Amino acid sequence: MNILVCVKQVPGTSKVEVDPVTGVLKRDGVDSKMNPYDLYALETALKIRESKGGAVKVLSMGPNQALSVIKEAYTMGADEGTLLSDRKFGGADVLATSYTIAQGVKKMGDFELIICGKQTTDGDTAQVGSEMAEWLNIPHVANVKNIVKVEESAITVEMDMPESIETVKIEYPCLITVDKGIFEPRLPSYKKKLSTKDREIKILSLKDFDDKNEKNYGLNGSPTQVERIFPPEVNNDREIWTGSSGELSEKIDQKLKELKFI
């Protein structure tokens, strides 16, 4: 089985600068890590490969520093990796991002199964995976919490709905997005780190895509754009009260009334 896992490099800190002109995160030089949800997606793919055979490939989009998450995927057991990197991809919203990744998938070849994390910790939209499937014209299931059965032509999964758990059988090729807890992600292997340190990572840019129209990528291809962004206000004001429980209760009551909470 040919499985593709989409991984993303996200900031490893909350102290991230924002470009004052474009309103997007400055990712270059920022301490980063693999998106936590993608660790579960990768582990799911590796578990399926262990039982059914095949290959696990990973795909990421970002600047050259995103190569590190592909190398990390190698240390966990991924077979091949590709990075989509081009200045023209910068500033993409979910629609342009999903379109870009879908174009990259088409250049990588055919896959029976594509697995994405439920969402990313820097965007939290949980939309890119499903939108990718729409661009690729393949069926998809979101919020997958359990793999029930993997067959030659289809996969059966449980998805976590707001008020129920539904079991769905979906034929290949297809895409699923997985939630935390589906499997426990394995730790990177030092032996694999040594054995894969020189393994090739393919880098694709806009010129490698079938659609080379710059208007479909990055900020140009994003119908939604950030109008204004600013850091939250920090309020360090505090009061320390002493007294009996009755006195403190009275003070709290007066304060809540003063602030018009009650």
Backbone as CSV, one residue per row, in Angstrom:
resi,resn,N_x,N_y,N_z,CA_x,CA_y,CA_z,C_x,C_y,C_z
1,MET,0.841,-1.200,0.000,0.000,0.000,0.000,0.875,1.249,0.000
2,ASN,0.531,2.191,-0.838,1.268,3.454,-0.919,0.531,4.492,-0.074
3,ILE,1.158,4.925,1.009,0.520,5.850,1.952,1.284,7.166,1.985
4,LEU,0.546,8.261,1.965,1.152,9.592,2.082,0.688,10.242,3.372
5,VAL,1.624,10.810,4.109,1.308,11.548,5.331,1.724,13.003,5.145
6,CYS,0.814,13.915,5.395,1.123,15.344,5.313,1.548,15.828,6.697
7,VAL,2.712,16.450,6.769,3.224,16.954,8.040,3.532,18.439,7.897
8,LYS,3.486,19.132,9.009,3.741,20.571,8.983,4.662,20.961,10.135
9,GLN,5.530,21.911,9.867,6.366,22.479,10.913,5.634,23.674,11.507
10,VAL,5.450,23.654,12.814,4.741,24.736,13.500,5.664,25.364,14.535
11,PRO,5.394,26.611,14.944,6.232,27.244,15.965,6.242,26.446,17.259
12,GLY,7.426,26.325,17.834,7.554,25.623,19.107,7.431,26.551,20.291
13,THR,7.079,27.798,20.037,6.945,28.807,21.085,5.802,29.741,20.746
14,SER,5.266,30.376,21.758,4.199,31.359,21.535,4.752,32.731,21.177
15,LYS,6.072,32.887,21.290,6.701,34.168,20.993,7.080,34.220,19.509
16,VAL,6.087,34.472,18.681,6.270,34.494,17.233,5.949,35.895,16.715
17,GLU,6.824,36.407,15.861,6.608,37.732,15.288,5.669,37.642,14.088
18,VAL,4.980,38.748,13.846,4.047,38.831,12.722,4.530,39.899,11.760
19,ASP,4.503,39.587,10.478,4.878,40.572,9.459,3.861,41.702,9.482
20,PRO,4.287,42.961,9.745,3.332,44.060,9.859,2.644,44.413,8.545
21,VAL,3.229,44.007,7.424,2.647,44.323,6.111,1.654,43.254,5.667
22,THR,2.096,41.985,5.683,1.245,40.901,5.197,0.345,40.318,6.272
23,GLY,0.715,40.495,7.542,-0.090,39.944,8.626,0.077,38.456,8.830
24,VAL,1.139,37.855,8.292,1.362,36.417,8.448,2.535,36.173,9.391
25,LEU,2.608,34.959,9.918,3.664,34.615,10.862,5.029,34.612,10.179
26,LYS,6.040,35.115,10.891,7.419,35.014,10.415,7.973,33.685,10.901
27,ARG,8.132,32.723,9.981,8.531,31.384,10.357,10.040,31.166,10.284
28,ASP,10.735,31.950,9.463,12.179,31.759,9.306,12.899,32.033,10.620
29,GLY,13.731,31.089,11.046,14.546,31.279,12.241,13.823,31.080,13.551
30,VAL,12.538,30.682,13.509,11.768,30.497,14.738,11.915,29.048,15.212
31,ASP,12.057,28.864,16.532,12.094,27.506,17.085,10.822,26.773,16.680
32,SER,10.990,25.616,16.064,9.841,24.919,15.496,9.846,23.443,15.852
33,LYS,8.735,22.796,15.586,8.573,21.364,15.845,7.537,20.816,14.870
34,MET,7.424,19.483,14.810,6.386,18.893,13.992,5.035,19.106,14.664
35,ASN,4.032,19.452,13.867,2.694,19.622,14.401,2.285,18.368,15.172
36,PRO,1.880,18.497,16.450,1.577,17.321,17.266,0.566,16.359,16.644
37,TYR,-0.480,16.893,16.007,-1.480,16.017,15.387,-0.877,15.173,14.268
38,ASP,0.163,15.700,13.595,0.780,14.964,12.494,1.571,13.760,12.986
39,LEU,2.011,13.798,14.234,2.687,12.639,14.815,1.739,11.443,14.864
40,TYR,0.469,11.714,15.170,-0.529,10.647,15.206,-0.844,10.147,13.796
41,ALA,-0.846,11.058,12.827,-1.074,10.658,11.439,0.060,9.760,10.950
42,LEU,1.293,10.132,11.282,2.445,9.346,10.865,2.433,7.972,11.533
43,GLU,2.123,7.926,12.805,2.076,6.647,13.503,0.992,5.742,12.907
44,THR,-0.134,6.320,12.546,-1.204,5.542,11.915,-0.715,4.904,10.618
45,ALA,-0.009,5.696,9.814,0.517,5.182,8.547,1.524,4.065,8.786
46,LEU,2.398,4.236,9.758,3.418,3.225,10.054,2.785,1.933,10.557
47,LYS,1.732,2.055,11.363,1.032,0.869,11.854,0.385,0.109,10.691
48,ILE,-0.209,0.821,9.755,-0.839,0.171,8.596,0.226,-0.504,7.735
49,ARG,1.366,0.172,7.547,2.439,-0.435,6.758,2.956,-1.711,7.409
50,GLU,3.052,-1.710,8.735,3.541,-2.891,9.436,2.636,-4.097,9.231
51,SER,1.341,-3.848,9.093,0.389,-4.955,8.950,0.108,-5.317,7.497
52,LYS,0.198,-4.332,6.589,-0.171,-4.575,5.200,0.976,-4.415,4.214
53,GLY,2.124,-3.916,4.671,3.245,-3.693,3.769,3.079,-2.399,2.995
54,GLY,4.032,-2.133,2.113,3.958,-0.924,1.302,4.981,0.108,1.709
55,ALA,4.680,1.375,1.416,5.613,2.466,1.683,4.872,3.639,2.299
56,VAL,5.559,4.355,3.186,5.027,5.568,3.806,5.878,6.742,3.354
57,LYS,5.238,7.687,2.687,5.926,8.883,2.223,5.343,10.092,2.944
58,VAL,6.164,11.111,3.154,5.696,12.311,3.839,5.849,13.518,2.924
59,LEU,4.950,14.461,3.118,4.940,15.687,2.322,4.746,16.871,3.250
60,SER,5.567,17.905,3.062,5.429,19.114,3.862,5.540,20.333,2.957
61,MET,5.070,21.449,3.463,5.132,22.712,2.728,5.693,23.776,3.657
62,GLY,6.679,24.537,3.174,7.262,25.571,4.012,8.638,25.967,3.534
63,PRO,9.326,26.818,4.291,10.697,27.207,3.946,11.644,26.041,4.143
64,ASN,12.914,26.232,3.777,13.885,25.142,3.848,14.043,24.560,5.248
65,GLN,13.782,25.354,6.282,13.935,24.817,7.632,12.909,23.727,7.922
66,ALA,11.846,23.637,7.101,10.849,22.578,7.278,11.399,21.208,6.900
67,LEU,12.599,21.194,6.315,13.237,19.910,6.025,13.433,19.095,7.307
68,SER,13.545,19.789,8.439,13.814,19.105,9.703,12.669,18.175,10.104
69,VAL,11.411,18.541,9.786,10.305,17.663,10.174,10.266,16.421,9.286
70,ILE,10.731,16.558,8.047,10.808,15.379,7.182,11.908,14.458,7.673
71,LYS,13.032,15.039,8.096,14.114,14.223,8.654,13.646,13.529,9.937
72,GLU,12.842,14.226,10.720,12.300,13.608,11.929,11.396,12.433,11.564
73,ALA,10.609,12.614,10.503,9.737,11.528,10.043,10.567,10.319,9.609
74,TYR,11.731,10.581,9.005,12.631,9.485,8.634,13.072,8.701,9.867
75,THR,13.369,9.418,10.957,13.842,8.735,12.163,12.740,7.909,12.822
76,MET,11.501,8.170,12.425,10.386,7.398,12.969,10.009,6.236,12.050
77,GLY,10.514,6.263,10.805,10.258,5.126,9.922,9.733,5.456,8.550
78,ALA,9.530,6.740,8.217,9.043,7.096,6.880,10.079,6.720,5.824
79,ASP,9.604,6.380,4.631,10.489,5.896,3.562,11.003,7.009,2.653
80,GLU,10.137,7.950,2.309,10.513,9.029,1.395,9.888,10.335,1.867
81,GLY,10.476,11.468,1.434,9.937,12.762,1.815,10.076,13.797,0.728
82,THR,9.105,14.691,0.673,9.109,15.778,-0.312,8.718,17.073,0.380
83,LEU,9.400,18.145,0.043,9.092,19.475,0.573,8.644,20.384,-0.557
84,LEU,7.520,21.071,-0.359,7.049,22.092,-1.287,7.535,23.431,-0.762
85,SER,8.437,24.062,-1.480,9.043,25.292,-0.978,9.231,26.290,-2.100
86,ASP,8.618,27.451,-1.940,8.724,28.516,-2.923,8.213,29.794,-2.268
87,ARG,8.903,30.896,-2.486,8.455,32.172,-1.924,7.026,32.494,-2.347
88,LYS,6.638,32.024,-3.515,5.302,32.322,-4.042,4.209,31.586,-3.276
89,PHE,4.594,30.599,-2.440,3.616,29.884,-1.630,3.345,30.605,-0.307
90,GLY,4.149,31.601,0.034,4.054,32.262,1.330,2.756,33.016,1.536
91,GLY,2.260,33.007,2.763,1.068,33.771,3.115,-0.232,33.133,2.701
92,ALA,-0.200,31.853,2.344,-1.408,31.185,1.854,-2.419,30.950,2.971
93,ASP,-3.705,31.139,2.652,-4.756,30.765,3.594,-5.063,29.280,3.397
94,VAL,-6.119,28.763,4.015,-6.391,27.330,3.939,-6.706,26.881,2.508
95,LEU,-7.375,27.732,1.748,-7.735,27.346,0.381,-6.490,27.241,-0.497
96,ALA,-5.643,28.267,-0.454,-4.424,28.253,-1.267,-3.456,27.177,-0.779
97,THR,-3.415,26.957,0.531,-2.548,25.915,1.076,-2.981,24.536,0.593
98,SER,-4.269,24.255,0.696,-4.763,22.942,0.282,-4.562,22.726,-1.210
99,TYR,-4.717,23.792,-2.010,-4.512,23.673,-3.452,-3.041,23.393,-3.766
100,THR,-2.148,24.091,-3.071,-0.714,23.899,-3.281,-0.299,22.471,-2.942
101,ILE,-0.748,21.986,-1.794,-0.379,20.629,-1.384,-0.968,19.604,-2.345
102,ALA,-2.203,19.848,-2.811,-2.814,18.931,-3.771,-2.002,18.868,-5.064
103,GLN,-1.483,20.016,-5.503,-0.629,20.029,-6.689,0.637,19.211,-6.448
104,GLY,1.186,19.322,-5.222,2.371,18.552,-4.885,2.091,17.051,-4.867
105,VAL,0.924,16.680,-4.342,0.538,15.268,-4.299,0.482,14.689,-5.712
106,LYS,-0.074,15.455,-6.638,-0.185,14.983,-8.024,1.181,14.726,-8.642
107,LYS,2.173,15.519,-8.254,3.520,15.321,-8.806,4.229,14.142,-8.154
108,MET,3.795,13.760,-6.964,4.459,12.666,-6.257,4.003,11.297,-6.736
109,GLY,2.847,11.223,-7.364,2.354,9.937,-7.845,1.016,9.564,-7.228
110,ASP,0.666,8.287,-7.349,-0.628,7.799,-6.877,-0.506,7.195,-5.482
111,PHE,-1.524,7.437,-4.665,-1.555,6.907,-3.304,-2.924,6.281,-3.046
112,GLU,-2.904,5.134,-2.364,-4.179,4.553,-1.940,-4.776,5.360,-0.793
113,LEU,-3.887,5.793,0.112,-4.368,6.448,1.331,-3.520,7.666,1.658
114,ILE,-4.183,8.786,1.941,-3.516,10.000,2.411,-4.009,10.260,3.834
115,ILE,-3.066,10.483,4.747,-3.419,10.708,6.151,-2.897,12.068,6.596
116,CYS,-3.771,12.843,7.207,-3.402,14.155,7.757,-3.770,14.195,9.233
117,GLY,-3.097,15.044,9.978,-3.530,15.312,11.338,-4.843,16.074,11.308
118,LYS,-5.616,15.982,12.364,-6.921,16.643,12.424,-6.813,18.136,12.149
119,GLN,-5.773,18.774,12.707,-5.590,20.209,12.543,-4.157,20.558,12.921
120,THR,-3.798,21.824,12.770,-2.473,22.272,13.182,-2.606,23.193,14.381
121,THR,-1.562,23.260,15.184,-1.624,24.071,16.396,-1.407,25.554,16.128
122,ASP,-0.968,25.903,14.916,-0.793,27.325,14.624,-1.987,27.920,13.884
123,GLY,-2.786,27.083,13.226,-3.944,27.578,12.496,-5.261,27.133,13.099
124,ASP,-5.315,25.868,13.527,-6.502,25.299,14.179,-7.765,25.359,13.324
125,THR,-7.628,25.398,12.000,-8.832,25.473,11.157,-9.440,24.096,10.915
126,ALA,-8.613,23.045,10.898,-9.071,21.681,10.608,-9.758,21.596,9.248
127,GLN,-9.304,22.393,8.296,-9.933,22.438,6.980,-9.033,21.929,5.855
128,VAL,-7.721,22.029,6.016,-6.813,21.765,4.900,-6.937,20.344,4.365
129,GLY,-7.005,19.350,5.253,-7.100,17.972,4.796,-8.312,17.723,3.924
130,SER,-9.470,18.158,4.401,-10.703,17.954,3.641,-10.683,18.719,2.317
131,GLU,-10.130,19.926,2.339,-10.059,20.704,1.096,-9.100,20.068,0.100
132,MET,-8.020,19.481,0.589,-7.107,18.740,-0.284,-7.847,17.638,-1.025
133,ALA,-8.643,16.885,-0.268,-9.390,15.779,-0.869,-10.327,16.284,-1.955
134,GLU,-10.918,17.446,-1.734,-11.814,18.012,-2.749,-11.037,18.384,-4.006
135,TRP,-9.861,18.988,-3.839,-9.028,19.329,-5.003,-8.595,18.071,-5.753
136,LEU,-8.345,16.989,-5.008,-7.893,15.739,-5.619,-9.052,14.875,-6.108
137,ASN,-10.260,15.307,-5.770,-11.478,14.599,-6.187,-11.511,13.170,-5.658
138,ILE,-11.187,13.024,-4.363,-11.242,11.721,-3.716,-12.089,11.828,-2.451
139,PRO,-12.703,10.727,-2.000,-13.506,10.769,-0.769,-12.633,10.980,0.461
140,HIS,-13.230,11.491,1.511,-12.459,11.744,2.730,-13.338,11.614,3.962
141,VAL,-12.686,11.315,5.084,-13.358,11.219,6.376,-12.518,11.984,7.390
142,ALA,-13.158,12.832,8.177,-12.452,13.643,9.176,-12.691,13.100,10.580
143,ASN,-11.862,13.562,11.522,-12.011,13.229,12.948,-11.975,11.723,13.200
144,VAL,-11.088,11.024,12.522,-10.988,9.575,12.701,-10.311,9.268,14.039
145,LYS,-10.956,8.452,14.849,-10.440,8.099,16.174,-9.983,6.652,16.265
146,ASN,-10.309,5.833,15.243,-9.938,4.429,15.312,-9.937,3.814,13.913
147,ILE,-8.947,2.967,13.644,-8.912,2.196,12.406,-9.517,0.834,12.707
148,VAL,-10.636,0.526,12.094,-11.341,-0.728,12.368,-10.775,-1.872,11.537
149,LYS,-10.620,-1.632,10.223,-10.173,-2.698,9.327,-9.536,-2.103,8.091
150,VAL,-8.422,-2.690,7.671,-7.743,-2.266,6.449,-7.814,-3.413,5.452
151,GLU,-8.488,-3.185,4.335,-8.650,-4.206,3.312,-7.892,-3.823,2.048
152,GLU,-7.963,-4.703,1.033,-7.240,-4.464,-0.206,-7.781,-3.256,-0.962
153,SER,-9.086,-3.021,-0.875,-9.704,-1.962,-1.670,-10.353,-0.858,-0.843
154,ALA,-10.372,-1.025,0.478,-11.061,-0.037,1.313,-10.533,-0.078,2.738
155,ILE,-10.858,0.980,3.476,-10.497,1.059,4.889,-11.749,1.424,5.683
156,THR,-11.929,0.781,6.824,-13.070,1.062,7.689,-12.571,1.779,8.933
157,VAL,-13.199,2.904,9.259,-12.738,3.742,10.372,-13.918,4.180,11.225
158,GLU,-13.600,4.587,12.437,-14.577,5.225,13.309,-14.264,6.707,13.376
159,MET,-15.295,7.542,13.184,-15.077,8.988,13.281,-15.898,9.559,14.425
160,ASP,-15.290,10.514,15.082,-15.873,11.127,16.272,-16.765,12.289,15.854
161,MET,-18.069,12.060,15.909,-19.038,13.104,15.600,-19.433,13.829,16.892
162,PRO,-20.080,14.994,16.786,-20.402,15.752,18.002,-21.185,14.962,19.048
163,GLU,-22.114,14.107,18.604,-22.950,13.397,19.567,-22.942,11.885,19.355
164,SER,-22.047,11.394,18.522,-22.026,9.958,18.261,-20.688,9.542,17.666
165,ILE,-20.450,8.235,17.631,-19.305,7.654,16.945,-19.848,6.887,15.748
166,GLU,-19.407,7.243,14.558,-19.904,6.603,13.348,-18.814,5.748,12.705
167,THR,-19.207,4.605,12.192,-18.292,3.709,11.489,-18.528,3.847,9.991
168,VAL,-17.439,4.078,9.259,-17.540,4.348,7.825,-16.530,3.484,7.070
169,LYS,-16.969,2.903,5.967,-16.066,2.181,5.068,-15.853,3.043,3.836
170,ILE,-14.608,3.319,3.512,-14.286,4.242,2.425,-13.283,3.586,1.478
171,GLU,-13.560,3.639,0.188,-12.712,2.978,-0.798,-11.519,3.843,-1.173
172,TYR,-10.424,3.186,-1.593,-9.243,3.885,-2.057,-9.455,4.383,-3.486
173,PRO,-8.752,5.448,-3.874,-7.928,6.326,-3.041,-8.805,7.222,-2.177
174,CYS,-8.331,7.518,-0.981,-9.119,8.344,-0.074,-8.187,9.079,0.875
175,LEU,-8.768,9.991,1.639,-8.015,10.788,2.615,-8.739,10.744,3.945
176,ILE,-7.972,10.596,5.023,-8.548,10.670,6.361,-7.735,11.644,7.203
177,THR,-8.403,12.307,8.130,-7.696,13.136,9.110,-7.916,12.494,10.474
178,VAL,-6.833,12.331,11.228,-6.915,11.566,12.476,-6.778,12.479,13.692
179,ASP,-7.428,12.061,14.759,-7.415,12.807,16.010,-6.330,12.258,16.937
180,LYS,-6.042,13.004,17.980,-5.089,12.530,18.977,-5.627,11.271,19.647
181,GLY,-4.717,10.386,20.010,-5.114,9.196,20.738,-5.396,7.997,19.873
182,ILE,-5.384,8.148,18.549,-5.655,7.004,17.685,-4.584,5.937,17.871
183,PHE,-3.330,6.352,18.001,-2.204,5.494,18.369,-1.233,6.340,19.187
184,GLU,-0.375,5.695,19.926,0.662,6.416,20.663,1.865,6.585,19.742
185,PRO,2.246,7.816,19.376,3.379,8.009,18.464,4.665,7.436,19.040
186,ARG,5.418,6.751,18.205,6.696,6.187,18.633,7.751,7.285,18.736
187,LEU,8.779,7.021,19.482,9.879,7.971,19.604,10.815,7.847,18.404
188,PRO,11.479,8.919,18.031,12.476,8.829,16.962,13.571,7.839,17.331
189,SER,14.086,7.137,16.327,15.127,6.147,16.546,16.491,6.736,16.211
190,TYR,17.427,6.610,17.146,18.779,7.116,16.884,19.439,6.317,15.760
191,LYS,19.190,5.013,15.721,19.747,4.186,14.646,19.218,4.640,13.290
192,LYS,17.908,4.916,13.232,17.336,5.390,11.969,17.873,6.783,11.622
193,LYS,18.143,7.595,12.631,18.709,8.917,12.377,20.060,8.798,11.684
194,LEU,20.868,7.858,12.138,22.174,7.654,11.529,22.051,7.059,10.127
195,SER,21.145,6.103,9.977,21.026,5.416,8.697,20.339,6.257,7.629
196,THR,19.574,7.278,8.048,18.843,8.095,7.066,19.399,9.513,6.941
197,LYS,20.542,9.802,7.588,21.043,11.178,7.602,21.362,11.708,6.206
198,ASP,21.658,10.811,5.264,21.955,11.239,3.897,20.825,10.914,2.916
199,ARG,19.678,10.490,3.448,18.563,10.141,2.570,18.030,11.386,1.868
200,GLU,17.738,11.249,0.609,17.296,12.391,-0.206,15.919,12.891,0.223
201,ILE,15.754,14.191,0.172,14.454,14.835,0.323,14.212,15.654,-0.943
202,LYS,13.188,15.316,-1.669,12.891,16.042,-2.905,12.280,17.406,-2.574
203,ILE,12.677,18.418,-3.307,12.130,19.757,-3.116,11.440,20.189,-4.412
204,LEU,10.162,20.508,-4.308,9.388,20.953,-5.462,8.996,22.411,-5.288
205,SER,9.044,23.163,-6.365,8.632,24.571,-6.354,7.544,24.763,-7.409
206,LEU,7.112,25.993,-7.570,6.021,26.274,-8.502,6.342,25.806,-9.916
207,LYS,7.584,25.927,-10.319,7.953,25.551,-11.692,7.792,24.055,-11.948
208,ASP,7.697,23.254,-10.868,7.540,21.809,-11.020,6.076,21.391,-11.151
209,PHE,5.150,22.301,-10.850,3.731,21.967,-10.865,3.155,22.026,-12.282
210,ASP,2.049,21.322,-12.478,1.337,21.414,-13.747,0.691,22.790,-13.892
211,ASP,0.117,23.295,-12.798,-0.467,24.632,-12.794,0.587,25.620,-12.298
212,LYS,1.084,26.434,-13.196,2.141,27.394,-12.842,1.609,28.819,-12.715
213,ASN,0.303,28.967,-12.636,-0.311,30.289,-12.506,-0.106,30.815,-11.083
214,GLU,0.725,31.848,-10.926,1.058,32.386,-9.603,-0.167,32.909,-8.856
215,LYS,-1.225,33.239,-9.564,-2.412,33.791,-8.918,-3.160,32.753,-8.079
216,ASN,-2.793,31.489,-8.223,-3.480,30.430,-7.475,-2.749,30.039,-6.197
217,TYR,-1.653,30.738,-5.883,-0.827,30.336,-4.753,-0.536,31.519,-3.818
218,GLY,-0.168,31.179,-2.591,0.248,32.209,-1.642,-0.825,33.249,-1.382
219,LEU,-0.390,34.454,-1.112,-1.334,35.538,-0.855,-2.220,35.817,-2.059
220,ASN,-1.653,35.667,-3.264,-2.433,35.925,-4.482,-3.608,34.963,-4.616
221,GLY,-3.434,33.735,-4.150,-4.497,32.745,-4.287,-5.368,32.597,-3.069
222,SER,-5.248,33.528,-2.121,-5.985,33.436,-0.856,-7.165,34.398,-0.831
223,PRO,-8.397,33.884,-0.905,-9.568,34.772,-0.832,-9.759,35.387,0.546
224,THR,-9.188,34.770,1.588,-9.245,35.350,2.929,-7.854,35.807,3.323
225,GLN,-7.742,37.024,3.799,-6.460,37.569,4.210,-6.612,38.303,5.545
226,VAL,-5.519,38.360,6.273,-5.524,39.018,7.581,-5.542,40.533,7.375
227,GLU,-6.562,41.184,7.915,-6.667,42.635,7.788,-5.834,43.341,8.843
228,ARG,-5.844,42.791,10.060,-5.073,43.398,11.144,-4.776,42.348,12.183
229,ILE,-3.582,42.377,12.731,-3.216,41.431,13.780,-2.395,42.174,14.825
230,PHE,-2.591,41.829,16.082,-1.892,42.524,17.154,-1.772,41.600,18.349
231,PRO,-0.744,41.802,19.176,-0.577,40.951,20.360,-1.643,41.270,21.398
232,PRO,-2.032,40.300,22.203,-3.034,40.560,23.239,-2.483,41.504,24.296
233,GLU,-3.371,42.298,24.848,-2.964,43.218,25.907,-2.630,42.430,27.181
234,VAL,-1.566,42.845,27.831,-1.150,42.189,29.069,-1.587,43.036,30.252
235,ASN,-2.340,42.440,31.139,-2.817,43.144,32.324,-2.269,42.445,33.563
236,ASN,-1.319,43.105,34.208,-0.693,42.521,35.394,-1.225,43.116,36.695
237,ASP,-2.321,43.889,36.609,-2.892,44.478,37.824,-3.390,43.386,38.762
238,ARG,-3.132,43.555,40.039,-3.593,42.574,41.013,-3.767,43.229,42.369
239,GLU,-4.625,42.629,43.162,-4.851,43.077,44.530,-4.710,41.874,45.455
240,ILE,-4.152,42.090,46.620,-4.034,41.032,47.618,-4.899,41.419,48.805
241,TRP,-5.845,40.559,49.121,-6.753,40.814,50.223,-6.455,39.864,51.386
242,THR,-6.649,40.386,52.586,-6.532,39.555,53.786,-7.785,39.760,54.627
243,GLY,-8.069,38.807,55.452,-9.239,38.918,56.308,-9.877,37.574,56.519
244,SER,-10.983,37.592,57.245,-11.713,36.349,57.506,-12.471,35.931,56.247
245,SER,-13.012,34.716,56.264,-13.757,34.225,55.105,-14.965,35.112,54.821
246,GLY,-15.607,35.596,55.858,-16.758,36.462,55.663,-16.358,37.784,55.026
247,GLU,-15.252,38.369,55.505,-14.772,39.640,54.969,-14.332,39.485,53.511
248,LEU,-13.655,38.381,53.218,-13.196,38.152,51.846,-14.372,37.922,50.901
249,SER,-15.385,37.210,51.376,-16.580,36.990,50.558,-17.255,38.312,50.221
250,GLU,-17.307,39.210,51.204,-17.911,40.517,50.989,-17.104,41.330,49.985
251,LYS,-15.782,41.270,50.091,-14.928,41.999,49.152,-15.092,41.487,47.726
252,ILE,-15.182,40.151,47.598,-15.369,39.573,46.261,-16.705,40.019,45.679
253,ASP,-17.735,40.012,46.512,-19.057,40.427,46.051,-19.028,41.888,45.590
254,GLN,-18.392,42.750,46.370,-18.313,44.163,46.008,-17.508,44.367,44.715
255,LYS,-16.422,43.592,44.577,-15.576,43.727,43.386,-16.319,43.288,42.130
256,LEU,-17.066,42.192,42.228,-17.814,41.710,41.066,-18.886,42.711,40.654
257,LYS,-19.502,43.365,41.635,-20.487,44.380,41.339,-19.821,45.616,40.729
258,GLU,-18.650,45.967,41.249,-17.910,47.103,40.723,-17.521,46.885,39.263
259,LEU,-17.138,45.663,38.932,-16.754,45.330,37.557,-17.954,45.014,36.681
260,LYS,-19.147,45.060,37.289,-20.416,44.794,36.589,-20.522,43.386,36.033
261,PHE,-19.891,42.445,36.751,-20.076,41.034,36.401,-21.378,40.507,36.971
262,ILE,-21.846,41.132,38.063,-23.128,40.763,38.658,-23.887,42.031,38.970
